[in-house]
XYZ file of C-alpha atoms in Angstrom:
736
model
C 40.128 -33.305 62.561
C 42.524 -36.035 61.534
C 41.679 -38.221 58.489
C 40.126 -41.589 59.392
C 42.370 -43.434 56.972
C 44.656 -43.072 54.008
C 43.188 -41.879 50.677
C 42.480 -44.775 48.348
C 41.846 -44.192 44.608
C 38.696 -46.073 43.582
C 35.529 -46.150 41.521
C 34.183 -42.762 42.621
C 37.363 -40.913 41.711
C 37.636 -42.817 38.442
C 34.036 -41.834 37.630
C 34.911 -38.181 38.245
C 37.886 -38.390 35.892
C 35.755 -40.174 33.306
C 33.076 -37.489 33.620
C 35.727 -34.819 33.097
C 36.917 -36.640 29.977
C 33.394 -37.004 28.619
C 32.702 -33.318 29.279
C 35.945 -32.257 27.620
C 35.272 -34.440 24.569
C 31.674 -33.232 24.296
C 32.758 -29.598 24.664
C 35.395 -29.983 21.949
C 32.860 -31.605 19.611
C 30.235 -28.895 20.059
C 32.814 -26.117 19.840
C 33.710 -27.395 16.373
C 30.007 -27.730 15.471
C 29.264 -24.216 16.723
C 32.118 -22.676 14.732
C 31.112 -24.659 11.639
C 27.503 -23.546 11.985
C 28.432 -19.859 11.889
C 29.070 -19.496 15.609
C 25.631 -20.533 16.818
C 25.226 -19.520 20.457
C 23.552 -22.755 21.580
C 26.561 -24.865 20.580
C 29.340 -22.508 21.681
C 27.732 -21.821 25.063
C 27.257 -25.555 25.579
C 30.915 -26.153 24.714
C 31.966 -23.550 27.308
C 29.654 -25.161 29.840
C 31.246 -28.544 29.145
C 34.703 -27.085 29.743
C 33.583 -25.702 33.089
C 32.088 -29.080 34.052
C 35.306 -30.837 33.032
C 37.345 -28.527 35.275
C 34.830 -28.973 38.085
C 34.893 -32.815 37.816
C 38.663 -33.070 37.542
C 39.164 -30.630 40.445
C 36.703 -32.660 42.493
C 38.805 -35.768 41.792
C 41.961 -33.903 42.857
C 40.239 -32.735 46.034
C 39.240 -36.219 47.118
C 42.696 -37.624 46.339
C 44.659 -34.732 47.893
C 47.599 -35.521 50.104
C 47.634 -32.242 52.010
C 45.443 -29.267 52.963
C 47.032 -26.803 50.457
C 46.465 -29.218 47.577
C 42.864 -29.772 48.639
C 42.291 -26.012 49.042
C 43.657 -25.332 45.548
C 41.379 -28.016 44.120
C 38.462 -26.473 45.997
C 39.229 -23.024 44.519
C 39.338 -24.529 41.030
C 35.981 -26.229 41.587
C 34.299 -23.054 42.853
C 35.876 -20.940 40.075
C 34.588 -23.309 37.387
C 31.128 -23.281 38.994
C 31.103 -19.458 39.120
C 32.275 -19.042 35.517
C 29.673 -21.581 34.336
C 26.866 -19.125 35.223
C 27.354 -17.095 32.024
C 27.427 -19.979 29.470
C 24.564 -21.577 31.409
C 22.343 -18.497 30.929
C 23.329 -18.132 27.250
C 22.691 -21.825 26.590
C 19.271 -21.845 28.242
C 18.193 -18.735 26.300
C 19.392 -20.132 22.976
C 17.991 -23.617 23.580
C 14.503 -22.363 24.524
C 14.416 -19.897 21.629
C 14.359 -16.744 23.742
C 16.034 -13.405 22.922
C 19.711 -12.887 23.700
C 19.116 -10.200 26.398
C 22.598 -8.586 26.448
C 21.844 -6.756 29.708
C 21.099 -10.005 31.531
C 24.242 -11.598 30.142
C 26.299 -8.594 31.215
C 24.879 -8.750 34.734
C 25.479 -12.512 35.017
C 29.007 -12.127 33.661
C 29.737 -9.388 36.181
C 28.404 -11.537 39.026
C 30.448 -14.528 37.842
C 33.590 -12.414 37.683
C 32.918 -11.011 41.151
C 32.479 -14.440 42.722
C 35.578 -15.731 40.940
C 37.584 -12.841 42.348
C 36.261 -13.463 45.885
C 37.077 -17.143 45.539
C 40.712 -16.316 44.765
C 41.029 -13.483 47.284
C 39.414 -14.926 50.408
C 41.703 -17.151 52.543
C 39.137 -19.917 52.980
C 37.759 -19.881 49.411
C 34.272 -18.567 48.597
C 32.501 -21.196 50.694
C 34.471 -21.021 53.988
C 35.906 -18.290 56.127
C 38.571 -20.755 57.257
C 39.471 -24.159 55.779
C 40.517 -27.140 57.875
C 40.992 -30.821 57.089
C 37.733 -32.676 57.455
C 36.771 -36.216 58.221
C 37.567 -38.522 55.365
C 34.736 -40.162 53.482
C 34.679 -43.967 53.479
C 32.646 -45.436 50.626
C 31.036 -48.894 50.933
C 33.444 -50.523 48.478
C 36.430 -49.470 50.557
C 37.423 -46.270 48.790
C 38.728 -43.479 51.064
C 38.216 -39.824 50.051
C 39.908 -36.715 51.378
C 37.511 -34.194 52.987
C 37.567 -30.497 53.860
C 35.759 -28.681 56.635
C 35.418 -25.114 57.781
C 33.115 -22.304 58.819
C 30.593 -21.538 55.999
C 30.789 -17.960 54.704
C 27.905 -15.650 53.854
C 29.284 -15.287 50.296
C 29.025 -19.033 49.882
C 25.418 -19.012 51.087
C 24.639 -16.195 48.585
C 26.306 -18.192 45.826
C 24.154 -21.233 46.658
C 21.008 -19.083 46.684
C 21.823 -17.613 43.262
C 22.463 -21.129 41.982
C 18.948 -22.156 43.022
C 17.516 -18.999 41.411
C 19.328 -19.773 38.158
C 18.011 -23.331 38.068
C 14.439 -22.250 38.870
C 14.638 -19.603 36.107
C 15.886 -22.201 33.628
C 13.166 -24.633 34.698
C 10.474 -21.992 34.102
C 11.767 -21.437 30.553
C 11.700 -25.184 29.935
C 8.052 -25.332 31.066
C 7.225 -22.368 28.809
C 8.916 -24.155 25.907
C 6.787 -27.248 26.496
C 3.614 -25.167 26.588
C 4.688 -23.424 23.375
C 4.571 -26.677 21.398
C 8.183 -27.962 21.695
C 7.288 -30.636 24.209
C 10.190 -33.035 23.560
C 12.953 -30.421 23.708
C 11.391 -28.748 26.735
C 10.900 -32.044 28.558
C 14.513 -33.123 27.976
C 15.792 -29.821 29.315
C 13.488 -30.045 32.341
C 14.703 -33.569 33.156
C 18.348 -32.442 32.999
C 17.633 -29.424 35.184
C 15.723 -31.525 37.714
C 18.606 -34.015 37.924
C 21.060 -31.199 38.621
C 18.606 -29.642 41.070
C 18.384 -32.997 42.888
C 22.187 -33.143 43.015
C 22.258 -29.671 44.607
C 19.645 -30.687 47.180
C 21.642 -33.865 47.967
C 24.736 -31.848 48.751
C 23.006 -29.064 50.701
C 20.577 -31.218 52.703
C 21.998 -34.728 53.045
C 25.692 -33.869 53.169
C 25.785 -30.361 54.671
C 22.584 -30.028 56.720
C 22.257 -33.601 58.020
C 26.025 -34.168 58.247
C 26.240 -37.505 56.488
C 29.710 -38.329 55.197
C 28.769 -38.829 51.557
C 30.408 -37.280 48.509
C 28.763 -34.544 46.408
C 27.141 -35.598 43.107
C 27.153 -32.238 41.272
C 29.640 -33.295 38.622
C 27.732 -36.454 37.695
C 24.522 -34.497 37.033
C 26.219 -33.199 33.858
C 25.833 -36.561 32.126
C 22.101 -36.025 31.278
C 23.128 -32.913 29.312
C 25.174 -35.115 26.994
C 22.066 -37.205 26.403
C 20.027 -34.035 25.883
C 22.317 -32.658 23.163
C 22.635 -36.100 21.564
C 18.852 -36.407 21.266
C 18.622 -32.803 20.084
C 21.215 -33.388 17.372
C 19.491 -36.598 16.351
C 16.189 -34.709 16.086
C 17.787 -31.994 13.981
C 19.475 -34.611 11.819
C 16.127 -36.315 11.275
C 14.492 -33.016 10.406
C 17.246 -32.216 7.946
C 16.938 -35.672 6.433
C 13.219 -35.105 5.954
C 13.911 -31.674 4.476
C 16.506 -33.208 2.164
C 14.014 -35.831 1.010
C 11.379 -33.152 0.429
C 13.899 -31.054 -1.483
C 14.846 -34.071 -3.574
C 11.215 -34.763 -4.417
C 10.655 -31.091 -5.223
C 13.694 -31.010 -7.487
C 12.505 -34.136 -9.250
C 9.068 -32.584 -9.733
C 10.657 -29.380 -11.012
C 12.789 -31.344 -13.419
C 9.687 -33.132 -14.690
C 7.855 -29.838 -15.072
C 10.869 -28.347 -16.825
C 10.936 -31.202 -19.310
C 7.247 -30.745 -20.002
C 7.709 -26.980 -20.287
C 10.541 -27.400 -22.752
C 8.451 -29.834 -24.746
C 5.533 -27.367 -24.964
C 7.636 -24.205 -25.132
C 7.203 -23.557 -28.836
C 3.435 -23.847 -28.659
C 3.137 -21.830 -25.448
C 5.440 -19.107 -26.757
C 3.163 -18.332 -29.692
C -0.337 -19.316 -28.532
C -2.799 -18.195 -25.887
C -3.297 -20.880 -23.245
C -7.011 -20.145 -22.736
C -8.402 -19.787 -26.252
C -5.694 -21.553 -28.258
C -5.427 -18.514 -30.528
C -2.073 -16.982 -31.483
C -0.884 -14.626 -28.766
C 0.508 -11.099 -28.896
C 4.041 -12.213 -29.801
C 2.821 -14.312 -32.715
C 0.496 -11.551 -33.894
C 3.276 -8.961 -33.868
C 5.611 -11.269 -35.796
C 2.933 -12.002 -38.407
C 2.001 -8.324 -38.684
C 5.631 -7.323 -39.175
C 6.061 -9.919 -41.919
C 2.817 -8.852 -43.627
C 3.722 -5.177 -43.364
C 7.048 -5.818 -45.096
C 5.345 -7.926 -47.780
C 2.680 -5.319 -48.570
C 5.299 -2.600 -48.865
C 7.344 -4.713 -51.267
C 4.387 -5.780 -53.451
C 2.422 -2.535 -53.358
C -0.553 -4.216 -51.713
C -2.603 -3.370 -48.611
C -3.516 -4.816 -45.269
C -5.712 -3.949 -42.308
C -5.535 -4.299 -38.544
C -8.810 -4.694 -36.636
C -8.401 -4.125 -32.895
C -11.384 -5.687 -31.089
C -12.253 -4.897 -27.472
C -15.236 -6.379 -25.627
C -17.587 -3.766 -24.178
C -19.281 -5.493 -21.255
C -16.779 -8.174 -20.316
C -15.380 -6.574 -17.143
C -18.848 -6.338 -15.599
C -19.512 -10.018 -16.293
C -16.054 -11.061 -15.073
C -16.367 -9.110 -11.804
C -19.952 -10.196 -11.129
C -19.728 -13.907 -12.001
C -16.039 -14.617 -11.409
C -13.042 -15.502 -13.517
C -14.125 -19.088 -14.357
C -17.269 -17.780 -16.060
C -15.196 -15.030 -17.663
C -12.793 -17.614 -19.074
C -15.673 -19.652 -20.489
C -17.006 -16.457 -21.991
C -13.677 -15.688 -23.661
C -13.543 -19.198 -25.122
C -17.033 -18.749 -26.612
C -16.109 -15.293 -27.949
C -12.957 -16.690 -29.568
C -15.031 -19.382 -31.313
C -17.443 -16.759 -32.641
C -14.662 -14.531 -33.882
C -13.019 -17.451 -35.653
C -16.331 -18.282 -37.337
C -16.790 -14.672 -38.501
C -13.177 -14.068 -39.575
C -12.160 -14.433 -43.240
C -10.365 -17.670 -44.018
C -7.075 -16.016 -44.976
C -6.962 -13.689 -41.919
C -5.166 -14.271 -38.633
C -7.098 -13.846 -35.368
C -5.069 -13.460 -32.155
C -5.726 -12.627 -28.535
C -3.580 -9.750 -27.318
C -4.551 -10.185 -23.684
C -7.524 -9.728 -21.378
C -10.612 -9.065 -23.482
C -8.702 -7.621 -26.438
C -8.337 -9.411 -29.787
C -6.768 -8.474 -33.113
C -7.656 -9.536 -36.644
C -5.004 -9.066 -39.336
C -6.252 -8.948 -42.941
C -3.943 -9.213 -45.889
C -2.386 -9.107 -48.242
C -5.346 -7.414 -49.976
C -5.360 -6.358 -53.605
C -7.298 -3.429 -55.003
C -7.676 0.257 -54.323
C -7.544 1.852 -50.899
C -11.304 2.434 -50.970
C -11.947 -1.241 -51.768
C -9.639 -2.399 -48.978
C -11.321 0.029 -46.594
C -14.750 -1.324 -47.529
C -13.562 -4.902 -47.061
C -12.088 -4.132 -43.619
C -15.224 -2.224 -42.623
C -17.404 -5.155 -43.650
C -15.288 -7.625 -41.672
C -15.405 -5.395 -38.585
C -19.178 -4.899 -38.776
C -19.663 -8.626 -39.241
C -17.754 -9.298 -36.034
C -19.630 -6.624 -34.100
C -22.943 -8.076 -35.257
C -21.840 -11.615 -34.366
C -20.693 -10.606 -30.877
C -23.920 -8.694 -30.237
C -25.788 -12.011 -30.059
C -26.238 -13.449 -26.515
C -23.858 -16.161 -25.368
C -24.906 -19.236 -23.378
C -22.450 -20.071 -20.568
C -23.433 -22.691 -17.976
C -27.179 -22.138 -18.456
C -26.638 -18.373 -18.251
C -27.541 -16.129 -21.172
C -24.961 -13.334 -21.255
C -24.742 -10.377 -23.603
C -21.469 -8.737 -24.521
C -20.794 -6.361 -27.377
C -17.583 -5.202 -28.973
C -15.970 -2.059 -30.315
C -13.545 -2.233 -33.230
C -10.814 0.139 -34.323
C -9.554 -0.295 -37.902
C -6.231 0.898 -39.323
C -5.168 0.318 -42.928
C -1.556 -0.098 -44.016
C 0.717 0.946 -45.484
C -0.348 4.526 -44.795
C 2.801 6.326 -43.737
C 3.239 4.526 -40.420
C 6.787 4.083 -39.180
C 6.526 0.525 -37.877
C 4.143 -2.078 -36.491
C 3.966 -0.327 -33.112
C 2.827 2.852 -34.871
C 0.219 0.852 -36.757
C -1.181 -0.674 -33.557
C -1.240 2.760 -31.959
C -3.406 4.041 -34.831
C -5.787 1.127 -34.433
C -5.940 1.825 -30.703
C -6.814 5.487 -31.362
C -9.647 4.367 -33.644
C -10.812 1.894 -30.976
C -10.874 4.684 -28.397
C -13.092 6.723 -30.715
C -15.417 3.736 -31.154
C -15.701 3.417 -27.364
C -16.378 7.135 -27.018
C -19.111 6.910 -29.682
C -21.223 4.724 -27.424
C -19.524 1.350 -27.899
C -20.714 -1.525 -30.083
C -19.344 0.506 -32.983
C -16.655 0.483 -35.669
C -14.304 3.372 -36.354
C -11.680 3.687 -39.077
C -8.487 5.541 -38.267
C -8.342 8.932 -39.990
C -5.613 11.530 -39.889
C -7.711 14.037 -37.850
C -7.741 11.437 -35.062
C -3.962 11.559 -34.973
C -4.091 15.332 -34.898
C -6.449 15.204 -31.923
C -4.132 12.778 -30.127
C -1.183 15.073 -30.879
C -3.168 18.052 -29.588
C -3.968 16.176 -26.403
C -0.288 15.364 -25.928
C 0.598 19.014 -26.580
C -1.936 20.136 -23.984
C -0.617 17.679 -21.409
C 2.995 18.725 -21.986
C 2.082 22.405 -21.934
C 0.103 22.023 -18.718
C 2.885 20.079 -17.055
C 5.526 22.553 -18.239
C 3.503 25.529 -17.018
C 3.125 23.953 -13.575
C 6.671 22.648 -13.199
C 8.475 25.713 -14.597
C 6.304 28.273 -12.757
C 4.832 29.789 -15.910
C 1.308 29.881 -14.512
C 0.954 33.692 -14.243
C 1.991 34.177 -17.892
C -0.435 31.579 -19.319
C -3.308 31.251 -16.849
C -5.668 33.920 -15.556
C -8.932 34.165 -13.622
C -12.030 35.735 -15.124
C -14.955 36.755 -12.952
C -18.739 36.651 -13.402
C -20.783 38.501 -10.767
C -23.809 37.154 -8.921
C -26.675 39.426 -7.737
C -29.811 38.887 -5.686
C -33.382 39.671 -6.702
C -32.908 43.323 -5.729
C -29.864 43.611 -7.939
C -27.410 43.757 -5.033
C -24.027 42.094 -5.484
C -23.764 38.897 -3.442
C -20.611 37.468 -4.945
C -18.823 36.321 -8.077
C -17.548 33.123 -9.636
C -13.869 32.797 -10.559
C -13.426 31.086 -13.938
C -10.036 29.782 -15.083
C -8.713 30.653 -18.547
C -5.595 29.269 -20.240
C -3.807 31.118 -23.013
C -1.677 28.369 -24.573
C 1.503 29.625 -26.317
C 0.672 27.667 -29.496
C -3.046 26.868 -29.310
C -4.292 30.213 -28.012
C -7.266 30.702 -25.656
C -8.589 27.405 -24.261
C -11.806 26.635 -22.414
C -11.690 24.785 -19.064
C -13.823 22.093 -20.685
C -10.734 21.260 -22.779
C -7.960 21.160 -20.206
C -9.661 20.484 -16.836
C -10.529 16.819 -17.675
C -6.952 16.372 -18.886
C -5.608 17.835 -15.640
C -7.792 15.427 -13.673
C -6.644 12.387 -15.660
C -2.958 13.283 -15.275
C -3.161 14.226 -11.592
C -2.130 17.835 -12.291
C -5.477 19.098 -10.995
C -4.115 19.293 -7.445
C -1.342 21.747 -8.324
C -3.667 23.656 -10.663
C -6.380 23.878 -8.012
C -3.904 25.137 -5.412
C -2.764 27.840 -7.838
C -6.373 28.942 -8.480
C -7.033 29.234 -4.736
C -3.866 31.272 -4.313
C -4.849 33.611 -7.174
C -8.376 34.019 -5.789
C -6.985 35.004 -2.394
C -4.536 37.421 -4.034
C -7.358 39.146 -5.942
C -9.498 39.489 -2.807
C -6.533 40.918 -0.936
C -5.908 43.382 -3.799
C -9.543 44.494 -3.907
C -9.514 45.106 -0.155
C -6.288 47.074 -0.448
C -7.541 49.256 -3.321
C -11.003 49.853 -1.873
C -12.805 47.990 -4.664
C -16.514 47.644 -3.726
C -16.597 43.846 -3.526
C -18.208 42.669 -0.324
C -19.524 39.308 -1.457
C -17.948 35.882 -1.653
C -15.748 34.658 -4.448
C -16.765 31.201 -5.701
C -14.054 28.766 -6.834
C -14.725 25.416 -8.506
C -13.371 22.304 -6.762
C -12.702 19.069 -8.651
C -13.781 15.665 -7.426
C -10.114 14.612 -7.451
C -9.225 17.490 -5.133
C -12.024 16.610 -2.745
C -10.814 13.003 -2.502
C -7.268 14.080 -1.628
C -6.313 13.227 1.991
C -6.222 16.262 4.330
C -7.674 18.490 1.573
C -9.743 20.539 4.009
C -6.822 21.065 6.387
C -4.420 22.068 3.605
C -6.946 24.393 1.948
C -7.693 26.205 5.195
C -3.972 26.586 5.921
C -3.342 27.995 2.420
C -6.189 30.526 2.638
C -5.301 31.719 6.124
C -1.620 31.987 5.169
C -2.741 34.301 2.341
C -4.411 36.581 4.914
C -7.977 35.756 3.845
C -10.768 34.438 6.017
C -12.296 31.191 4.652
C -15.741 32.829 4.829
C -14.746 35.079 1.912
C -14.630 32.014 -0.403
C -17.389 29.754 -1.706
C -16.372 26.318 -2.954
C -18.439 24.975 -5.853
C -18.488 21.242 -6.465
C -20.415 19.006 -8.834
C -22.494 15.946 -8.033
C -19.792 13.724 -9.543
C -17.498 14.788 -6.705
C -19.935 13.156 -4.263
C -20.592 9.948 -6.154
C -17.037 8.547 -5.839
C -17.118 8.127 -2.078
C -20.029 9.919 -0.459
C -19.077 9.223 3.155
C -15.526 10.467 2.660
C -16.767 13.507 0.702
C -19.297 14.282 3.430
C -16.578 14.220 6.080
C -14.394 16.576 4.007
C -17.301 18.969 3.380
C -18.130 19.075 7.088
C -14.511 19.998 7.819
C -14.606 22.737 5.167
C -17.901 24.085 6.514
C -16.553 24.085 10.063
C -13.519 26.060 8.843
C -15.858 28.786 7.513
C -16.010 28.062 3.781
C -19.387 28.397 2.056
C -20.299 25.327 0.026
C -22.268 25.335 -3.222
C -23.514 22.394 -5.296
C -23.163 23.234 -8.989
C -25.391 22.051 -11.870
C -27.895 20.412 -9.532
C -30.510 18.341 -11.326
C -28.431 17.340 -14.336
C -26.617 14.395 -12.771
C -27.550 11.648 -10.328
C -29.457 13.993 -8.071
C -30.478 12.472 -4.766
C -32.574 14.210 -2.139
C -31.378 11.681 0.450
C -27.809 12.963 0.354
C -28.854 16.567 -0.294
C -30.309 16.884 3.195
C -27.139 15.419 4.734
C -24.699 17.797 3.036
C -23.653 21.028 4.812
C -24.552 23.125 1.746
C -25.099 26.877 1.713
C -25.974 27.364 -1.952
C -27.699 25.230 -4.598
C -27.069 26.344 -8.173
C -29.889 25.831 -10.711
C -28.431 24.592 -13.987
C -28.879 26.715 -17.128
C -30.732 23.812 -18.767
C -33.720 24.610 -16.520
C -33.279 28.381 -16.713
C -33.280 28.478 -20.530
C -36.828 27.049 -20.644
C -38.308 29.779 -18.451
C -40.718 32.219 -20.152
C -43.182 34.803 -18.795
C -46.133 32.470 -19.392
C -44.603 29.048 -18.676
C -42.182 28.057 -15.999
C -40.081 24.943 -15.816
C -41.573 22.817 -13.004
C -38.145 21.360 -12.215
C -36.660 24.809 -11.639
C -39.448 25.662 -9.222
C -39.085 22.271 -7.546
C -35.334 22.710 -7.034
C -35.800 26.203 -5.566
C -38.597 25.016 -3.263
C -36.601 21.988 -2.035
C -33.555 24.154 -1.374
C -35.564 26.670 0.651
C -37.177 23.874 2.672
C -33.688 22.667 3.546
C -32.510 26.181 4.414
C -30.256 26.447 1.358
C -29.976 29.527 -0.842
C -30.350 29.190 -4.646
C -28.431 30.800 -7.497
C -29.601 30.427 -11.097
C -26.962 30.084 -13.841
C -27.289 31.171 -17.456
C -29.736 34.042 -16.901
C -29.737 35.756 -20.303
C -33.033 37.603 -20.597
C -35.360 39.777 -18.547
C -38.246 37.262 -18.816
C -36.002 34.592 -17.332
C -35.055 36.937 -14.527
C -38.679 37.825 -13.798
C -39.683 34.153 -13.808
C -36.874 33.306 -11.370
C -37.878 36.163 -9.108
C -41.471 34.852 -9.049
C -40.128 31.413 -8.122
C -38.190 32.967 -5.234
C -34.664 32.321 -6.548
C -32.149 34.066 -4.286
C -29.324 34.795 -6.757
C -28.815 35.347 -10.469
C -25.774 34.753 -12.650
C -25.463 35.026 -16.397
C -24.994 37.254 -19.425
C -27.952 39.451 -18.395
C -25.956 40.495 -15.366
C -22.443 40.428 -16.845
C -20.265 38.283 -19.034
C -17.137 36.667 -17.529
C -14.505 39.434 -17.606
C -10.873 39.733 -16.635
C -9.751 41.367 -13.414
C -9.616 44.891 -14.813
C -13.032 44.528 -16.418
C -14.477 43.153 -13.212
C -13.218 46.169 -11.281
C -14.865 48.512 -13.797
C -18.111 46.563 -13.599
C -18.115 46.796 -9.806
C -17.715 50.581 -9.926
C -20.384 50.968 -12.608
C -22.742 48.655 -10.737
C -22.283 50.650 -7.550
C -23.021 53.876 -9.407
C -26.069 52.335 -11.101
C -27.422 51.218 -7.733
C -27.395 54.845 -6.676
C -29.801 55.824 -9.524
C -33.560 55.937 -8.966
C -35.421 52.670 -9.428
C -37.062 53.816 -12.684
C -33.718 54.711 -14.206
C -32.276 51.347 -13.173
C -35.169 49.547 -14.846
C -34.629 51.545 -18.007
C -30.937 50.807 -17.814
C -31.522 47.068 -17.411
C -34.072 46.592 -20.194
C -31.742 47.058 -23.207
C -29.386 44.422 -21.809
C -32.021 41.795 -22.418
C -31.661 42.298 -26.141
C -27.879 42.149 -26.203
C -27.660 38.401 -25.724
C -27.707 37.054 -29.248
C -27.622 33.426 -30.236
C -23.924 33.832 -30.924
C -23.281 34.861 -27.305
C -25.398 32.317 -25.465
C -23.077 31.132 -22.735
C -22.416 31.660 -19.039
C -20.285 30.334 -16.248
C -19.696 27.048 -18.036
C -16.905 28.829 -19.926
């Protein structure tokens, strides 16, 4: 069709050029902002989008002012290319603005689609929108402006492009709604308004211009202007937020400066005094003690350090809370100050621990010792009196460790360590006591350190077989038949000689070495059983091994123990695991679960020393026990004429629960006969056999088997003399 009139440059075209300029300026501004703000995606993608809109607006102006069909077609290609390329920055901008993830796969797909449409737009003869382009009817605007128009046959690619455009805008609108629902109502609403304005511009072009055929210009380029408003408001909001943050930071810095000035003003007092009690703190006490120690050495005088630790404070603090505990410490500090000599220094080291430094003191060592002892006992007596705190009457005692100086100590730290050793001994003596440091205490501490180092060295350097060994004590039933044996650990220390488990087992538990030690004992027990089976040794019972409470509380203990035993080629049923009541008191439910796993794996379970601890029948009936061991304390009181009612009670309860009983410490025939009358299932003790090494245990097994083959009368005659062999010097049993 021929144009209706010549093209006249007017307001509409000028508005398009102005829009292109605004878009270009806005894009340049936000490109600089994005690069300055460490390449933030929201700003850079918006800058790219502005560039595309600028090209689209300027190309639209060229189209409507074209003088020929080729010029108009080129402008149309530029418009479509800018629209296609804008898909990628549009998606990135919407994601960044609404706070969503980057989604690289989506961006890659959109970029590929944009590139494809751009290529089609350049390759097809009629651009992406038309299969063939022809001059269209010019557009006459009401104010007299004439615009150049294009016409042609719409292409399927163009329809697909329009459909994807609608999909993109609907997707962006859904994210804006989600942003509003997520709490960012203003930002989401601004984005939704901009998207709706562009969506309306798309509907105007597709429905009013294309579908209804009205000769009106498209308004797509002008719909960009709300985006400028959007980013302006967004930047203003961010600027306001940063201004508020700056004001808050300024106020915080001013407050910190004020606090710093106050801290500097009070620094000297705070550095050397306890904030709660007002007493000198640890730093001040150490400085004073160092000065006094130097002075006493120079003048040949004496001094004393009294380390004071409250006995019942933790219970009160946990039960009533820290505020009451703080009030308690304040009252205790006042009492200590009242009881302390006038020339002494009282300080709080921390927590519920105080120190009293006496000196310099003149006189002999004995006189100084008596003076320090008197001061310590005075403080213990004063702290034993109840304390009134907020209408509560609370009782708290104290233990005191005393160390005199100079007495060969190297420095102040050594002196405090001696006082701490004495304090530990006062705690161990039942608390509310005073103990003076003596050289044997240091020797005991050194011995303990030697034991710990030796135990750790033996475990880490694989010296276990050369220092540790298992001894065995058999267990028989009422008919004298072997039912098993208990494996007892012995340690031959290179320097200290033979050591009892009562010496090193608690140390192994405290240091965490009990797990490696217990695993070694299990491995040795399995090796001995395997050796007896190989050599035809007549041992058909179960070998009992003691298990520590710390082992039982180890995660996956049952699973690891079963795997170790089976890897050694031994069935779990060949082993009996003996545990004490203390192993159950830590966490009964967890211990019960572990014991059920061990029982299910085939291990026999025995409760050792029953009746001497916190025995509870309620948990006894819940435990999967096979054996209940009667402690030697009940067995030792058995005589032919009188029986210990507790021993009979324990045996009766065990039988009612379907649990076998084994009595420990059986040392005489009358005890054995009394246990047999009570129905005890097993016997263990010196009357049967002392704990012996592996070679001795093999000999005993052979001799026992031969003795069982003798007539009953000969066996009785053989057993009777053994009752008289257990002298007072030998009274012991499996507790070794």
